[in-house]
PDB file of C-alpha atoms in Angstrom:
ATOM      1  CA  UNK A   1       0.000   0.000   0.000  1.00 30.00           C
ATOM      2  CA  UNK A   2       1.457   3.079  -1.063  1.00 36.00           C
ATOM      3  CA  UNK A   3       1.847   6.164   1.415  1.00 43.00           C
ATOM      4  CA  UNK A   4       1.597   9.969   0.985  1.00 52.00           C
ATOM      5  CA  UNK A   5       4.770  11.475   3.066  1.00 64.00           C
ATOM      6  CA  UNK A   6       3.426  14.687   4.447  1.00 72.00           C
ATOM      7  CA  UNK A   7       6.633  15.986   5.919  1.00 82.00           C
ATOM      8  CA  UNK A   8       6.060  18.003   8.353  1.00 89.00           C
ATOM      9  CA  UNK A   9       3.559  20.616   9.007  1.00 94.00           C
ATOM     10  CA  UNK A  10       3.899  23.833   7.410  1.00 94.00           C
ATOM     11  CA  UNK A  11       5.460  26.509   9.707  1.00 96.00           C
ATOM     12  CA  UNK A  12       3.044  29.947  10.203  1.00 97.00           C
ATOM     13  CA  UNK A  13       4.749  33.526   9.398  1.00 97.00           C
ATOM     14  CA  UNK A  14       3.159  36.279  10.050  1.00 97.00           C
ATOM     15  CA  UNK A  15       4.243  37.832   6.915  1.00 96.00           C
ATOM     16  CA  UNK A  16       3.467  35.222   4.575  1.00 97.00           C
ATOM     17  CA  UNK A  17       0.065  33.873   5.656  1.00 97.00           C
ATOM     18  CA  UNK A  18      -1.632  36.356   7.155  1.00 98.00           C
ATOM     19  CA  UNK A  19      -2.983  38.523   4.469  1.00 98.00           C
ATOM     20  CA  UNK A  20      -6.864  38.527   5.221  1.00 98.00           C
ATOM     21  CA  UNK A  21      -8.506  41.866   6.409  1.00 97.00           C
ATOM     22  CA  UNK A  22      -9.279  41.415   9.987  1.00 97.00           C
ATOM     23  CA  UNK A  23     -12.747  41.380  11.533  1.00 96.00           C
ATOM     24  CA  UNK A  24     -13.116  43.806  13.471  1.00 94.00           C
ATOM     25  CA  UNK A  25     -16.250  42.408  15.364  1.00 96.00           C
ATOM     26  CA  UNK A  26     -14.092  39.765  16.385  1.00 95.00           C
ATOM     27  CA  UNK A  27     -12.928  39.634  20.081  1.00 94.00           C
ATOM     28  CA  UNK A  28      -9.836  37.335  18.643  1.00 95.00           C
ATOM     29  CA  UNK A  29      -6.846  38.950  17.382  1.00 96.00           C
ATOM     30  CA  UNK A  30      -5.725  36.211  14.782  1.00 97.00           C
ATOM     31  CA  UNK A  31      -7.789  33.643  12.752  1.00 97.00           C
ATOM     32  CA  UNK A  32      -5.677  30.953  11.044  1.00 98.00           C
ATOM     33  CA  UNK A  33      -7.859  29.667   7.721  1.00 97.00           C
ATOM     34  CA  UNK A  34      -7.336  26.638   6.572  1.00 97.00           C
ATOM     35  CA  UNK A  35      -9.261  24.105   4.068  1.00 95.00           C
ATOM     36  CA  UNK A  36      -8.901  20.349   3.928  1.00 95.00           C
ATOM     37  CA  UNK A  37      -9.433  18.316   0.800  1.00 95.00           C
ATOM     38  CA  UNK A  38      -9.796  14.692  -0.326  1.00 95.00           C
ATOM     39  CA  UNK A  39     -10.313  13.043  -3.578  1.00 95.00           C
ATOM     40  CA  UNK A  40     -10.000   9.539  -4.583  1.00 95.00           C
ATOM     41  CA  UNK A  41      -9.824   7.457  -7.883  1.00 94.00           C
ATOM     42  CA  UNK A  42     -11.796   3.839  -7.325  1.00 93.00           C
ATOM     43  CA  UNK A  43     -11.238   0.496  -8.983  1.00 91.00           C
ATOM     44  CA  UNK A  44     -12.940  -2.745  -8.707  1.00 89.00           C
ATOM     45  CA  UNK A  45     -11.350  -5.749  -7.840  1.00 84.00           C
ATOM     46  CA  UNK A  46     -12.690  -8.982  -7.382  1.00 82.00           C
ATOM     47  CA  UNK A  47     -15.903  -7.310  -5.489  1.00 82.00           C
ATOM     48  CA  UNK A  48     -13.341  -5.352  -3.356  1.00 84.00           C
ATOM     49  CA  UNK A  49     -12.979  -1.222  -3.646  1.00 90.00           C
ATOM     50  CA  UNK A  50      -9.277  -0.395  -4.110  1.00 88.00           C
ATOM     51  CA  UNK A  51      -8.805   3.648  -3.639  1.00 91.00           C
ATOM     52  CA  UNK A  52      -5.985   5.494  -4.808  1.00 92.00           C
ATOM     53  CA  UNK A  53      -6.448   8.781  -2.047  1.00 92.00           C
ATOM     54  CA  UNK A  54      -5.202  12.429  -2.536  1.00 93.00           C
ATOM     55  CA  UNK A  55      -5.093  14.328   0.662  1.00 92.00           C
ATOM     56  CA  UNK A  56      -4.351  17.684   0.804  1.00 93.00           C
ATOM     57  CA  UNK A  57      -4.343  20.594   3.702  1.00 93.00           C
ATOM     58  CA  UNK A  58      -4.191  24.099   2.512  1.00 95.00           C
ATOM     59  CA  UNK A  59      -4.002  27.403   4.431  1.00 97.00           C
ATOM     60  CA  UNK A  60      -6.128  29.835   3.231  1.00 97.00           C
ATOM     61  CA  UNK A  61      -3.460  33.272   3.641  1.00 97.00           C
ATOM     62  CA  UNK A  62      -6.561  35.685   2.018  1.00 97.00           C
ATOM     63  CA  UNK A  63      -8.529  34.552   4.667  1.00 97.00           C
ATOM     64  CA  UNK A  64      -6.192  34.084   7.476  1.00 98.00           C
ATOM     65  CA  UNK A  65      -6.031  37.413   9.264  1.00 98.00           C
ATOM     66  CA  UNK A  66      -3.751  39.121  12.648  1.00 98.00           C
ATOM     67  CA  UNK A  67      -4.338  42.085  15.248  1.00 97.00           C
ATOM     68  CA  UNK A  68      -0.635  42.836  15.513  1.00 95.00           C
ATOM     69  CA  UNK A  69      -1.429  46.432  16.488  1.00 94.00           C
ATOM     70  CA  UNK A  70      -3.253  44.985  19.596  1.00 94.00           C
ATOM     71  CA  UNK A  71      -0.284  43.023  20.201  1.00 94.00           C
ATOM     72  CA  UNK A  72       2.500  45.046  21.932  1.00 90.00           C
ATOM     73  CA  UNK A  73       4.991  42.678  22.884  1.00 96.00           C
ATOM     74  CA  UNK A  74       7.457  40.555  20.598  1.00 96.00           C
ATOM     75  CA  UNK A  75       6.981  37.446  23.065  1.00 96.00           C
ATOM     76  CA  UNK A  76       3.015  37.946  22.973  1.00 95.00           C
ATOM     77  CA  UNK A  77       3.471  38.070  19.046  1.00 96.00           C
ATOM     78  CA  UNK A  78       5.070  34.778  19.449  1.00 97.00           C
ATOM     79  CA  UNK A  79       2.807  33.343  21.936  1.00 96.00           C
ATOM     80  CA  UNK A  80      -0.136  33.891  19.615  1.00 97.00           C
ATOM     81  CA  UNK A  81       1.785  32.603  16.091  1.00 98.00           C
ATOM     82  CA  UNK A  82       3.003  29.775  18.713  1.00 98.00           C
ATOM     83  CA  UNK A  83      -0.839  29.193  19.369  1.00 98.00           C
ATOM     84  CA  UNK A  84      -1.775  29.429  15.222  1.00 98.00           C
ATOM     85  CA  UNK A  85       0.781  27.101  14.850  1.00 98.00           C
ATOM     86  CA  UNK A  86      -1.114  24.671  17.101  1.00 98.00           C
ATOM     87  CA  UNK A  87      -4.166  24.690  14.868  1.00 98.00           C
ATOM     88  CA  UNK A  88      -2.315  23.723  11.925  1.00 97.00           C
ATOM     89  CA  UNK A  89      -0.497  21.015  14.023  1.00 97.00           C
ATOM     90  CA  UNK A  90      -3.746  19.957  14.272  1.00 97.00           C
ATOM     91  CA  UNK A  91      -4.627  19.776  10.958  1.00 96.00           C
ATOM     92  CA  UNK A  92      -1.424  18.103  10.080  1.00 95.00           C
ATOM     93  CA  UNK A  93      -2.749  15.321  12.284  1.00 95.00           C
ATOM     94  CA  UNK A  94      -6.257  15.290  10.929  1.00 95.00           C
ATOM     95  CA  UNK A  95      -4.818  15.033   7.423  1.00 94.00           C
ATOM     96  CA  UNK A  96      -2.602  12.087   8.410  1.00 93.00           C
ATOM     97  CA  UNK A  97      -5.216  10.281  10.236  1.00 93.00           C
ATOM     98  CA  UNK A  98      -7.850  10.303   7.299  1.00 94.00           C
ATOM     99  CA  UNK A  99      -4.739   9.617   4.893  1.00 92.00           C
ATOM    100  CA  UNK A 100      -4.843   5.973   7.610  1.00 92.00           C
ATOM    101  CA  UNK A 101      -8.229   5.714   8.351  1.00 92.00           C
ATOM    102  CA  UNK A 102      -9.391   6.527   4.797  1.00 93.00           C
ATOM    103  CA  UNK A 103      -7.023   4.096   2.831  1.00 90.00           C
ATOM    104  CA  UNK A 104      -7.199   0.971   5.346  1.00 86.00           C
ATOM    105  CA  UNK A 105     -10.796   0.178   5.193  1.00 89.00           C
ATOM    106  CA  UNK A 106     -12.503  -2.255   3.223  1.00 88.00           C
ATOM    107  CA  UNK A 107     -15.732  -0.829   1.285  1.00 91.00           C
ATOM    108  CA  UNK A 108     -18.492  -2.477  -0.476  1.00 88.00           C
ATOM    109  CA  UNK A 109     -18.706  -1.600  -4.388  1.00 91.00           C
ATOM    110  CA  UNK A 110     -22.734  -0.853  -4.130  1.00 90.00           C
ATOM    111  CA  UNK A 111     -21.672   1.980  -1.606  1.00 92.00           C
ATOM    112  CA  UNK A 112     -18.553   3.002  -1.308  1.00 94.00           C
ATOM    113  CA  UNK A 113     -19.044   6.621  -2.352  1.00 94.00           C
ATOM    114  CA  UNK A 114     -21.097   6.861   0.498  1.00 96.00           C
ATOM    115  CA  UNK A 115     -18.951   5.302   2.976  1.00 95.00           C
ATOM    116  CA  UNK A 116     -16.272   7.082   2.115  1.00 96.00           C
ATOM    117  CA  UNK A 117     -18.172  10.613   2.379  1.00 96.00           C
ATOM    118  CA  UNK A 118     -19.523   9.229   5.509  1.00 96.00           C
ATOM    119  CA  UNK A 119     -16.194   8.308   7.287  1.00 95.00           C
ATOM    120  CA  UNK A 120     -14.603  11.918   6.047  1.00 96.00           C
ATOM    121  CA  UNK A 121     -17.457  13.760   8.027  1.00 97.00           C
ATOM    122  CA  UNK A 122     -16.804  11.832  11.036  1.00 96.00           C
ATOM    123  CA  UNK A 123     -12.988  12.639  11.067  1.00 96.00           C
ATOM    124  CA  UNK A 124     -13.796  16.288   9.617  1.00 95.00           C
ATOM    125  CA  UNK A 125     -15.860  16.709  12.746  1.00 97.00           C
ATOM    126  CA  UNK A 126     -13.892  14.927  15.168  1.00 96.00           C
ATOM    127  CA  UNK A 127     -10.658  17.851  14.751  1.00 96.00           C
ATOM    128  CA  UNK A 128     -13.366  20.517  14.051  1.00 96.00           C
ATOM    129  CA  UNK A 129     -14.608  19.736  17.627  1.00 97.00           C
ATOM    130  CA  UNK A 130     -10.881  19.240  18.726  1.00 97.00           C
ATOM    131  CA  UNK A 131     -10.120  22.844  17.671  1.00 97.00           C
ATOM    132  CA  UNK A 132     -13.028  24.390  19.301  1.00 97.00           C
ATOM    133  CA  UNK A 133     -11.602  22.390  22.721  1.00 98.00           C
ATOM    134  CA  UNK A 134      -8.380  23.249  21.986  1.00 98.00           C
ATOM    135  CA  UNK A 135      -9.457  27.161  21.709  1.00 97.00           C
ATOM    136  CA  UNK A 136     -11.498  27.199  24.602  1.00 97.00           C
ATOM    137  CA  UNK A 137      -9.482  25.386  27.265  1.00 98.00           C
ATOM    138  CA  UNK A 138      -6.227  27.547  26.014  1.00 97.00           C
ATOM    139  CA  UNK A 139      -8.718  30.557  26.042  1.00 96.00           C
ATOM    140  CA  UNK A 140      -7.136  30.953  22.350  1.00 95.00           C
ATOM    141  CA  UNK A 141      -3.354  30.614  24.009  1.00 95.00           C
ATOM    142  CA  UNK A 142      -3.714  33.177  27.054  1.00 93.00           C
ATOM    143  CA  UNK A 143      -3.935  29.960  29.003  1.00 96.00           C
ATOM    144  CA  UNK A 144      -0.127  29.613  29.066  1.00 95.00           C
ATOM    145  CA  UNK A 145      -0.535  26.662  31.444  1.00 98.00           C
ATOM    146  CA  UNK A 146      -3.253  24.902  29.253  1.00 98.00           C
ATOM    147  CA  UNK A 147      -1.328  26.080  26.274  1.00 98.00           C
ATOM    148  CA  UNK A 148       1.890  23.782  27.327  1.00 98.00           C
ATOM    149  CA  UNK A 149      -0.809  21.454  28.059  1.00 98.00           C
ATOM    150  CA  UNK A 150      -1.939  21.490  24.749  1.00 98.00           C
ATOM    151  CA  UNK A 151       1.508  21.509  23.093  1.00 98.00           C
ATOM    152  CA  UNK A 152       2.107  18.229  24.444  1.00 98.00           C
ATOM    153  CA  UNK A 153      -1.482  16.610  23.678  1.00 97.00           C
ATOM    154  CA  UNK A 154      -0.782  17.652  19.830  1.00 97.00           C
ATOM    155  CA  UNK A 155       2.941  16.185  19.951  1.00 96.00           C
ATOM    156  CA  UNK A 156       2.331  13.350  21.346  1.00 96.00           C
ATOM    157  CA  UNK A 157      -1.236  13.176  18.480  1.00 94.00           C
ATOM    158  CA  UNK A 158       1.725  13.825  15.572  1.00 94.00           C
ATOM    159  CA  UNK A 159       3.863  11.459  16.947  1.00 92.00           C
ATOM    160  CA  UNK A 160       1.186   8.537  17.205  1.00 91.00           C
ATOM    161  CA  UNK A 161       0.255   9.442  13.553  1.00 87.00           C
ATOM    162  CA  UNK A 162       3.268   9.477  12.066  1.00 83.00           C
ATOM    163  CA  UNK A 163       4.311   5.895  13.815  1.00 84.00           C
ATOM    164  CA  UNK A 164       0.924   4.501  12.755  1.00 81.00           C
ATOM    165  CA  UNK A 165       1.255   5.686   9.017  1.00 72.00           C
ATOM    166  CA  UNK A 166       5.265   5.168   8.694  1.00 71.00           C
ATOM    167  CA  UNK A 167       4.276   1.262   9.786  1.00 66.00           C
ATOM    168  CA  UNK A 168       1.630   0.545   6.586  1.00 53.00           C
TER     169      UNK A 168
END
């Protein structure tokens, strides 16, 4: 079974992808964007679905936005790129999971479009709700305690991902 390698995740700049106009209604002072995609090519083989997956994670930098002004401190700055950085860890690990969870399953050939759609919502919402929780217990990173909590939670969640796909 072949096996995307994702590298590692990409690394946030201020500069480079956060280019959106900021919303001002928002009580946040940065929104990291980012869109995850799937598509798959299907064959039939002896009653069995083979997929061939593509898997991508993209982060959207016209729709990605930053306060700075309301930041004042260089080691706030990096606090809140350090906590940006968290949500695309996240993703990372999303896209990585649904690269293992999407390619090792066995599908019937009546339905397979659907079970595939099906399992992709699950995951989709399983990190969607993970970076709501992550948000709210870090209070969006002024938690520095939760924050460090956090770090560790999403290491160890690359870590187990990367072991789990590197052994396929």
């Amino acid at each position: 079974m072949s096996r995307q390698d994702y590298g590692e995740p990409e690394q946030l700049d201020w500069n480079i992808h956060f280019k959106g106009k900021p919303d001002t209604n928002s009580p946040f002072y940065a929104l990291t964007a980012m869109t995850w995609k799937y598509s798959y090519g299907s064959t039939v083989y002896r009653n069995r679905v083979e997929i061939k997956l593509k898997n991508e994670i993209t982060i959207d930098k016209n729709r990605s936005w930053v306060k700075l002004d309301k930041v004042k401190s260089e080691e706030g700055r990096e606090n809140l790129l350090h906590h940006e950085q968290g949500h695309v860890n996240i993703q990372y690990v999303l896209l990585m999971e649904a690269d293992r969870v999407l390619k090792n399953r066995s599908y019937s050939v009546k339905n397979y479009k659907i079970q595939i759609a099906d399992l992709a919502n699950e995951i989709s919402d399983y990190f969607d709700t993970m970076q709501k929780n992550y948000d709210e217990e870090t209070e969006h990173g002024s938690n520095h305690k939760m924050q460090a909590r956090w770090d560790e939670i999403i290491s160890d969640k690359m870590e187990e991902s990367k072991a789990a796909s590197s052994s396929k």
